[in-house]
PDB file of C-alpha atoms in Angstrom:
ATOM      1  CA  UNK A   1      18.441  11.719 -17.257  1.00 93.00           C
ATOM      2  CA  UNK A   2      18.088   8.055 -16.317  1.00 94.00           C
ATOM      3  CA  UNK A   3      19.013   4.653 -17.727  1.00 95.00           C
ATOM      4  CA  UNK A   4      16.832   1.916 -19.175  1.00 96.00           C
ATOM      5  CA  UNK A   5      18.040  -1.595 -18.287  1.00 96.00           C
ATOM      6  CA  UNK A   6      17.347  -5.022 -19.718  1.00 94.00           C
ATOM      7  CA  UNK A   7      15.841  -7.609 -17.389  1.00 92.00           C
ATOM      8  CA  UNK A   8      17.196  -9.827 -15.909  1.00 89.00           C
ATOM      9  CA  UNK A   9      20.740  -9.070 -17.114  1.00 91.00           C
ATOM     10  CA  UNK A  10      20.527  -5.375 -16.125  1.00 92.00           C
ATOM     11  CA  UNK A  11      22.481  -4.480 -19.249  1.00 95.00           C
ATOM     12  CA  UNK A  12      22.120  -0.738 -20.020  1.00 95.00           C
ATOM     13  CA  UNK A  13      20.050  -0.238 -23.168  1.00 95.00           C
ATOM     14  CA  UNK A  14      19.615   3.506 -23.560  1.00 96.00           C
ATOM     15  CA  UNK A  15      19.257   6.816 -21.754  1.00 96.00           C
ATOM     16  CA  UNK A  16      15.818   8.218 -20.974  1.00 95.00           C
ATOM     17  CA  UNK A  17      14.897  11.830 -20.314  1.00 95.00           C
ATOM     18  CA  UNK A  18      12.061  12.957 -18.052  1.00 95.00           C
ATOM     19  CA  UNK A  19      11.031  16.499 -17.100  1.00 94.00           C
ATOM     20  CA  UNK A  20      12.278  17.690 -13.690  1.00 94.00           C
ATOM     21  CA  UNK A  21       8.629  18.088 -12.662  1.00 95.00           C
ATOM     22  CA  UNK A  22       8.326  14.300 -12.927  1.00 95.00           C
ATOM     23  CA  UNK A  23      11.513  12.776 -11.499  1.00 94.00           C
ATOM     24  CA  UNK A  24      13.268  15.667  -9.785  1.00 94.00           C
ATOM     25  CA  UNK A  25      10.535  17.049  -7.536  1.00 95.00           C
ATOM     26  CA  UNK A  26      11.881  18.547  -4.267  1.00 95.00           C
ATOM     27  CA  UNK A  27      11.289  16.424  -1.198  1.00 96.00           C
ATOM     28  CA  UNK A  28       8.136  17.412   0.706  1.00 95.00           C
ATOM     29  CA  UNK A  29       7.763  15.226   3.785  1.00 96.00           C
ATOM     30  CA  UNK A  30       4.513  16.932   4.745  1.00 96.00           C
ATOM     31  CA  UNK A  31       2.862  15.997   1.446  1.00 96.00           C
ATOM     32  CA  UNK A  32       4.159  12.417   1.629  1.00 97.00           C
ATOM     33  CA  UNK A  33       2.791  12.131   5.169  1.00 97.00           C
ATOM     34  CA  UNK A  34      -0.637  13.380   4.103  1.00 96.00           C
ATOM     35  CA  UNK A  35      -0.737  10.901   1.216  1.00 97.00           C
ATOM     36  CA  UNK A  36       0.218   7.907   3.391  1.00 96.00           C
ATOM     37  CA  UNK A  37      -2.392   8.843   6.020  1.00 96.00           C
ATOM     38  CA  UNK A  38      -4.998   9.285   3.267  1.00 96.00           C
ATOM     39  CA  UNK A  39      -4.236   5.819   1.877  1.00 95.00           C
ATOM     40  CA  UNK A  40      -4.287   4.232   5.329  1.00 94.00           C
ATOM     41  CA  UNK A  41      -7.632   5.787   6.229  1.00 94.00           C
ATOM     42  CA  UNK A  42      -9.139   4.542   2.966  1.00 92.00           C
ATOM     43  CA  UNK A  43      -8.237   0.931   3.833  1.00 91.00           C
ATOM     44  CA  UNK A  44      -9.837   0.964   7.297  1.00 91.00           C
ATOM     45  CA  UNK A  45     -13.013  -1.111   7.264  1.00 91.00           C
ATOM     46  CA  UNK A  46     -14.855   0.631  10.078  1.00 91.00           C
ATOM     47  CA  UNK A  47     -17.133  -2.379  10.601  1.00 93.00           C
ATOM     48  CA  UNK A  48     -16.635  -2.799  14.388  1.00 94.00           C
ATOM     49  CA  UNK A  49     -20.020  -2.644  16.071  1.00 95.00           C
ATOM     50  CA  UNK A  50     -21.369  -2.973  19.635  1.00 95.00           C
ATOM     51  CA  UNK A  51     -24.831  -2.540  21.148  1.00 95.00           C
ATOM     52  CA  UNK A  52     -25.817   0.238  23.510  1.00 94.00           C
ATOM     53  CA  UNK A  53     -28.215  -0.638  26.341  1.00 93.00           C
ATOM     54  CA  UNK A  54     -31.222   0.438  24.303  1.00 92.00           C
ATOM     55  CA  UNK A  55     -30.260  -2.046  21.558  1.00 93.00           C
ATOM     56  CA  UNK A  56     -29.814  -5.084  23.825  1.00 94.00           C
ATOM     57  CA  UNK A  57     -32.745  -7.523  23.812  1.00 93.00           C
ATOM     58  CA  UNK A  58     -34.330  -8.066  27.215  1.00 90.00           C
ATOM     59  CA  UNK A  59     -36.716  -6.772  29.842  1.00 92.00           C
ATOM     60  CA  UNK A  60     -36.692  -3.220  31.130  1.00 93.00           C
ATOM     61  CA  UNK A  61     -37.777  -4.293  34.611  1.00 95.00           C
ATOM     62  CA  UNK A  62     -35.749  -2.846  37.462  1.00 94.00           C
ATOM     63  CA  UNK A  63     -33.542  -5.550  38.974  1.00 92.00           C
ATOM     64  CA  UNK A  64     -34.086  -4.609  42.637  1.00 92.00           C
ATOM     65  CA  UNK A  65     -35.806  -1.855  44.603  1.00 94.00           C
ATOM     66  CA  UNK A  66     -34.259   1.568  44.660  1.00 94.00           C
ATOM     67  CA  UNK A  67     -34.084   1.695  48.466  1.00 94.00           C
ATOM     68  CA  UNK A  68     -34.085  -0.565  51.467  1.00 94.00           C
ATOM     69  CA  UNK A  69     -31.669  -3.277  50.321  1.00 93.00           C
ATOM     70  CA  UNK A  70     -28.455  -1.608  51.443  1.00 94.00           C
ATOM     71  CA  UNK A  71     -26.983  -2.133  47.992  1.00 93.00           C
ATOM     72  CA  UNK A  72     -26.258   0.281  45.202  1.00 92.00           C
ATOM     73  CA  UNK A  73     -29.135   1.440  43.061  1.00 92.00           C
ATOM     74  CA  UNK A  74     -29.361  -0.402  39.773  1.00 92.00           C
ATOM     75  CA  UNK A  75     -31.605  -0.274  36.728  1.00 93.00           C
ATOM     76  CA  UNK A  76     -32.446  -3.070  34.320  1.00 94.00           C
ATOM     77  CA  UNK A  77     -30.208  -5.965  33.308  1.00 93.00           C
ATOM     78  CA  UNK A  78     -29.122  -4.152  30.153  1.00 95.00           C
ATOM     79  CA  UNK A  79     -26.972  -1.761  32.175  1.00 94.00           C
ATOM     80  CA  UNK A  80     -23.354  -1.414  30.947  1.00 93.00           C
ATOM     81  CA  UNK A  81     -22.219  -2.281  34.489  1.00 91.00           C
ATOM     82  CA  UNK A  82     -23.605  -5.823  34.220  1.00 92.00           C
ATOM     83  CA  UNK A  83     -22.379  -8.797  32.253  1.00 92.00           C
ATOM     84  CA  UNK A  84     -24.457  -9.210  29.130  1.00 92.00           C
ATOM     85  CA  UNK A  85     -25.517  -5.600  29.144  1.00 94.00           C
ATOM     86  CA  UNK A  86     -24.841  -2.912  26.601  1.00 95.00           C
ATOM     87  CA  UNK A  87     -21.529  -1.149  25.946  1.00 95.00           C
ATOM     88  CA  UNK A  88     -21.454   2.446  27.109  1.00 93.00           C
ATOM     89  CA  UNK A  89     -19.154   4.006  24.510  1.00 94.00           C
ATOM     90  CA  UNK A  90     -18.439   1.129  22.122  1.00 94.00           C
ATOM     91  CA  UNK A  91     -17.643   1.431  18.414  1.00 94.00           C
ATOM     92  CA  UNK A  92     -20.291   1.616  15.717  1.00 93.00           C
ATOM     93  CA  UNK A  93     -19.902   1.252  11.941  1.00 94.00           C
ATOM     94  CA  UNK A  94     -18.346   4.369  10.473  1.00 92.00           C
ATOM     95  CA  UNK A  95     -16.401   5.592   7.479  1.00 92.00           C
ATOM     96  CA  UNK A  96     -12.781   6.359   8.356  1.00 92.00           C
ATOM     97  CA  UNK A  97     -11.822   7.646   4.914  1.00 90.00           C
ATOM     98  CA  UNK A  98     -10.510  11.199   4.752  1.00 91.00           C
ATOM     99  CA  UNK A  99     -10.254  13.607   1.883  1.00 92.00           C
ATOM    100  CA  UNK A 100      -7.179  14.767   0.015  1.00 95.00           C
ATOM    101  CA  UNK A 101      -7.028  17.057  -2.975  1.00 95.00           C
ATOM    102  CA  UNK A 102      -6.210  15.135  -6.143  1.00 95.00           C
ATOM    103  CA  UNK A 103      -3.486  17.598  -7.073  1.00 96.00           C
ATOM    104  CA  UNK A 104      -1.788  17.089  -3.709  1.00 96.00           C
ATOM    105  CA  UNK A 105      -1.909  13.313  -4.081  1.00 96.00           C
ATOM    106  CA  UNK A 106      -0.530  13.452  -7.620  1.00 96.00           C
ATOM    107  CA  UNK A 107       2.336  15.602  -6.377  1.00 97.00           C
ATOM    108  CA  UNK A 108       2.982  13.079  -3.586  1.00 97.00           C
ATOM    109  CA  UNK A 109       3.320  10.212  -6.095  1.00 97.00           C
ATOM    110  CA  UNK A 110       5.853  12.123  -8.180  1.00 97.00           C
ATOM    111  CA  UNK A 111       7.672  13.246  -5.022  1.00 97.00           C
ATOM    112  CA  UNK A 112       8.048   9.627  -3.902  1.00 97.00           C
ATOM    113  CA  UNK A 113       9.383   8.600  -7.328  1.00 97.00           C
ATOM    114  CA  UNK A 114      11.777  11.562  -7.335  1.00 97.00           C
ATOM    115  CA  UNK A 115      13.035  10.656  -3.867  1.00 96.00           C
ATOM    116  CA  UNK A 116      13.811   7.131  -5.052  1.00 96.00           C
ATOM    117  CA  UNK A 117      15.439   8.432  -8.227  1.00 96.00           C
ATOM    118  CA  UNK A 118      17.828  10.767  -6.395  1.00 95.00           C
ATOM    119  CA  UNK A 119      18.876   7.976  -4.028  1.00 94.00           C
ATOM    120  CA  UNK A 120      19.591   5.636  -6.942  1.00 94.00           C
ATOM    121  CA  UNK A 121      16.834   3.261  -5.847  1.00 94.00           C
ATOM    122  CA  UNK A 122      14.632   3.581  -8.943  1.00 96.00           C
ATOM    123  CA  UNK A 123      15.477   1.019 -11.626  1.00 95.00           C
ATOM    124  CA  UNK A 124      13.685   1.285 -14.951  1.00 96.00           C
ATOM    125  CA  UNK A 125      13.636  -1.915 -17.003  1.00 96.00           C
ATOM    126  CA  UNK A 126      12.367  -2.733 -20.462  1.00 94.00           C
ATOM    127  CA  UNK A 127      10.127  -5.541 -19.213  1.00 89.00           C
ATOM    128  CA  UNK A 128       9.440  -7.731 -16.198  1.00 88.00           C
ATOM    129  CA  UNK A 129       8.449 -11.335 -16.680  1.00 86.00           C
ATOM    130  CA  UNK A 130       9.607 -14.895 -16.180  1.00 88.00           C
ATOM    131  CA  UNK A 131      11.027 -16.547 -19.333  1.00 85.00           C
ATOM    132  CA  UNK A 132       8.571 -18.798 -21.140  1.00 84.00           C
ATOM    133  CA  UNK A 133      10.891 -21.814 -20.901  1.00 87.00           C
ATOM    134  CA  UNK A 134      10.618 -21.768 -17.077  1.00 87.00           C
ATOM    135  CA  UNK A 135       7.903 -24.197 -16.005  1.00 86.00           C
ATOM    136  CA  UNK A 136       5.410 -23.452 -13.255  1.00 83.00           C
ATOM    137  CA  UNK A 137       7.194 -25.826 -10.874  1.00 84.00           C
ATOM    138  CA  UNK A 138      10.489 -23.940 -11.292  1.00 89.00           C
ATOM    139  CA  UNK A 139       9.103 -20.392 -11.104  1.00 87.00           C
ATOM    140  CA  UNK A 140       9.878 -19.842  -7.438  1.00 86.00           C
ATOM    141  CA  UNK A 141      13.407 -21.295  -7.749  1.00 89.00           C
ATOM    142  CA  UNK A 142      14.167 -19.132 -10.781  1.00 90.00           C
ATOM    143  CA  UNK A 143      12.827 -16.022  -9.064  1.00 88.00           C
ATOM    144  CA  UNK A 144      14.900 -16.620  -5.923  1.00 87.00           C
ATOM    145  CA  UNK A 145      18.054 -17.252  -7.947  1.00 89.00           C
ATOM    146  CA  UNK A 146      17.432 -14.140 -10.025  1.00 90.00           C
ATOM    147  CA  UNK A 147      16.812 -11.872  -7.028  1.00 88.00           C
ATOM    148  CA  UNK A 148      19.787 -13.301  -5.114  1.00 88.00           C
ATOM    149  CA  UNK A 149      22.061 -12.670  -8.097  1.00 90.00           C
ATOM    150  CA  UNK A 150      20.802  -9.115  -8.557  1.00 90.00           C
ATOM    151  CA  UNK A 151      20.855  -8.510  -4.773  1.00 88.00           C
ATOM    152  CA  UNK A 152      17.213  -7.521  -4.751  1.00 88.00           C
ATOM    153  CA  UNK A 153      16.154 -10.016  -2.098  1.00 79.00           C
ATOM    154  CA  UNK A 154      15.525  -9.876   1.601  1.00 76.00           C
ATOM    155  CA  UNK A 155      19.176  -9.689   2.586  1.00 76.00           C
ATOM    156  CA  UNK A 156      19.616  -6.489   0.599  1.00 79.00           C
ATOM    157  CA  UNK A 157      16.248  -4.912   1.328  1.00 83.00           C
ATOM    158  CA  UNK A 158      13.092  -6.167  -0.306  1.00 87.00           C
ATOM    159  CA  UNK A 159      12.159  -4.820  -3.716  1.00 91.00           C
ATOM    160  CA  UNK A 160       8.927  -3.404  -5.052  1.00 93.00           C
ATOM    161  CA  UNK A 161       8.302  -4.608  -8.593  1.00 94.00           C
ATOM    162  CA  UNK A 162       5.802  -2.550 -10.593  1.00 95.00           C
ATOM    163  CA  UNK A 163       4.396  -4.011 -13.783  1.00 94.00           C
ATOM    164  CA  UNK A 164       2.464  -2.310 -16.543  1.00 92.00           C
ATOM    165  CA  UNK A 165       0.023  -5.234 -16.546  1.00 87.00           C
ATOM    166  CA  UNK A 166      -2.338  -6.191 -13.742  1.00 85.00           C
ATOM    167  CA  UNK A 167      -1.006  -8.259 -10.870  1.00 80.00           C
ATOM    168  CA  UNK A 168      -2.746 -11.441 -12.020  1.00 81.00           C
ATOM    169  CA  UNK A 169      -1.678 -11.001 -15.648  1.00 84.00           C
ATOM    170  CA  UNK A 170       2.061 -10.669 -14.989  1.00 87.00           C
ATOM    171  CA  UNK A 171       3.653 -14.012 -14.168  1.00 88.00           C
ATOM    172  CA  UNK A 172       6.607 -12.605 -12.254  1.00 89.00           C
ATOM    173  CA  UNK A 173       4.449 -10.360 -10.090  1.00 90.00           C
ATOM    174  CA  UNK A 174       2.077 -13.202  -9.305  1.00 89.00           C
ATOM    175  CA  UNK A 175       4.871 -15.550  -8.228  1.00 89.00           C
ATOM    176  CA  UNK A 176       6.566 -12.781  -6.271  1.00 88.00           C
ATOM    177  CA  UNK A 177       3.415 -12.159  -4.226  1.00 88.00           C
ATOM    178  CA  UNK A 178       3.126 -15.880  -3.528  1.00 86.00           C
ATOM    179  CA  UNK A 179       6.719 -15.958  -2.188  1.00 79.00           C
ATOM    180  CA  UNK A 180       7.074 -12.739  -0.239  1.00 75.00           C
ATOM    181  CA  UNK A 181      10.554 -13.379   1.111  1.00 76.00           C
ATOM    182  CA  UNK A 182      12.205 -11.096  -1.440  1.00 78.00           C
ATOM    183  CA  UNK A 183       9.703  -8.403  -2.291  1.00 85.00           C
ATOM    184  CA  UNK A 184       6.260  -7.367  -3.407  1.00 90.00           C
ATOM    185  CA  UNK A 185       4.669  -7.031  -6.808  1.00 91.00           C
ATOM    186  CA  UNK A 186       2.148  -4.428  -7.908  1.00 91.00           C
ATOM    187  CA  UNK A 187       0.318  -3.527 -11.049  1.00 91.00           C
ATOM    188  CA  UNK A 188       0.533   0.095 -12.081  1.00 92.00           C
ATOM    189  CA  UNK A 189      -3.132   0.539 -11.202  1.00 90.00           C
ATOM    190  CA  UNK A 190      -2.699  -0.537  -7.577  1.00 91.00           C
ATOM    191  CA  UNK A 191       0.648   0.985  -6.579  1.00 93.00           C
ATOM    192  CA  UNK A 192       0.455   3.837  -4.074  1.00 94.00           C
ATOM    193  CA  UNK A 193       2.748   6.226  -2.202  1.00 96.00           C
ATOM    194  CA  UNK A 194       3.259   3.872   0.741  1.00 95.00           C
ATOM    195  CA  UNK A 195       4.357   1.118  -1.651  1.00 93.00           C
ATOM    196  CA  UNK A 196       6.860   3.437  -3.331  1.00 95.00           C
ATOM    197  CA  UNK A 197       8.442   4.379   0.001  1.00 95.00           C
ATOM    198  CA  UNK A 198       8.286   1.099   1.917  1.00 89.00           C
ATOM    199  CA  UNK A 199      10.792  -1.146   0.144  1.00 88.00           C
ATOM    200  CA  UNK A 200      14.546  -1.113  -0.385  1.00 90.00           C
ATOM    201  CA  UNK A 201      14.209  -0.220  -4.076  1.00 93.00           C
ATOM    202  CA  UNK A 202      11.623   0.221  -6.804  1.00 95.00           C
ATOM    203  CA  UNK A 203      11.988  -1.839  -9.993  1.00 95.00           C
ATOM    204  CA  UNK A 204       9.520  -0.556 -12.552  1.00 96.00           C
ATOM    205  CA  UNK A 205       8.779  -1.229 -16.188  1.00 96.00           C
ATOM    206  CA  UNK A 206       9.210   1.710 -18.531  1.00 95.00           C
ATOM    207  CA  UNK A 207       5.570   1.530 -19.613  1.00 94.00           C
ATOM    208  CA  UNK A 208       4.439   1.388 -15.995  1.00 95.00           C
ATOM    209  CA  UNK A 209       6.504   4.458 -15.095  1.00 96.00           C
ATOM    210  CA  UNK A 210       5.120   6.402 -18.053  1.00 96.00           C
ATOM    211  CA  UNK A 211       1.571   5.397 -17.126  1.00 95.00           C
ATOM    212  CA  UNK A 212       2.104   6.275 -13.458  1.00 95.00           C
ATOM    213  CA  UNK A 213       3.492   9.702 -14.304  1.00 95.00           C
ATOM    214  CA  UNK A 214       0.762  10.270 -16.867  1.00 94.00           C
ATOM    215  CA  UNK A 215      -1.982   9.453 -14.374  1.00 94.00           C
ATOM    216  CA  UNK A 216      -0.579  11.732 -11.660  1.00 95.00           C
ATOM    217  CA  UNK A 217       0.111  15.143 -13.157  1.00 93.00           C
ATOM    218  CA  UNK A 218      -3.152  16.994 -12.643  1.00 94.00           C
ATOM    219  CA  UNK A 219      -1.342  19.699 -10.672  1.00 91.00           C
ATOM    220  CA  UNK A 220       0.809  20.500 -13.730  1.00 89.00           C
ATOM    221  CA  UNK A 221      -2.073  21.299 -16.076  1.00 72.00           C
TER     222      UNK A 221
END
């Protein structure tokens, strides 16, 4: 049982009921850890690249004789010991992404939402947007005043705002991401487990919550 609020007044509108398999999942830190690592690995570019001695352009002629000079033996100028030579064990392009069963990831999303719900840090609102009478020049001022009044800003822990629409389509989310002093905005298609756990609270539209739960319940079928 949870409450649906009006935005920005936070006036209670009605009670909502969700199955315990959606918003009352027991805390599993191991599953949350796997999901966060999986998301982090997927964002690694893996584009760092160096050249080994065989890939460096230049002559293969031996720099000095093997014996008789009193100095250490040395090969060509592409040796890793010389400036301008190759790198012995340098990085090469690779794919850092790891695998995670879809059912495990879906459970992790619902576990993160349930964790927020039990702590009272999941606020479900009927809609999230800036009023139409607020001009583009006043958007940032209105957003700061609204978040300061609701105590959602930086001084009270930043807030994650999740919209049913895409990030560029929702005006509030777009302005929030341009002024990141009080929180972050995400569309329901881009929110992940790390987002759900990283902020002081999660403010989510009812449609976004229903879509998020609907997209992450493969382990229940």
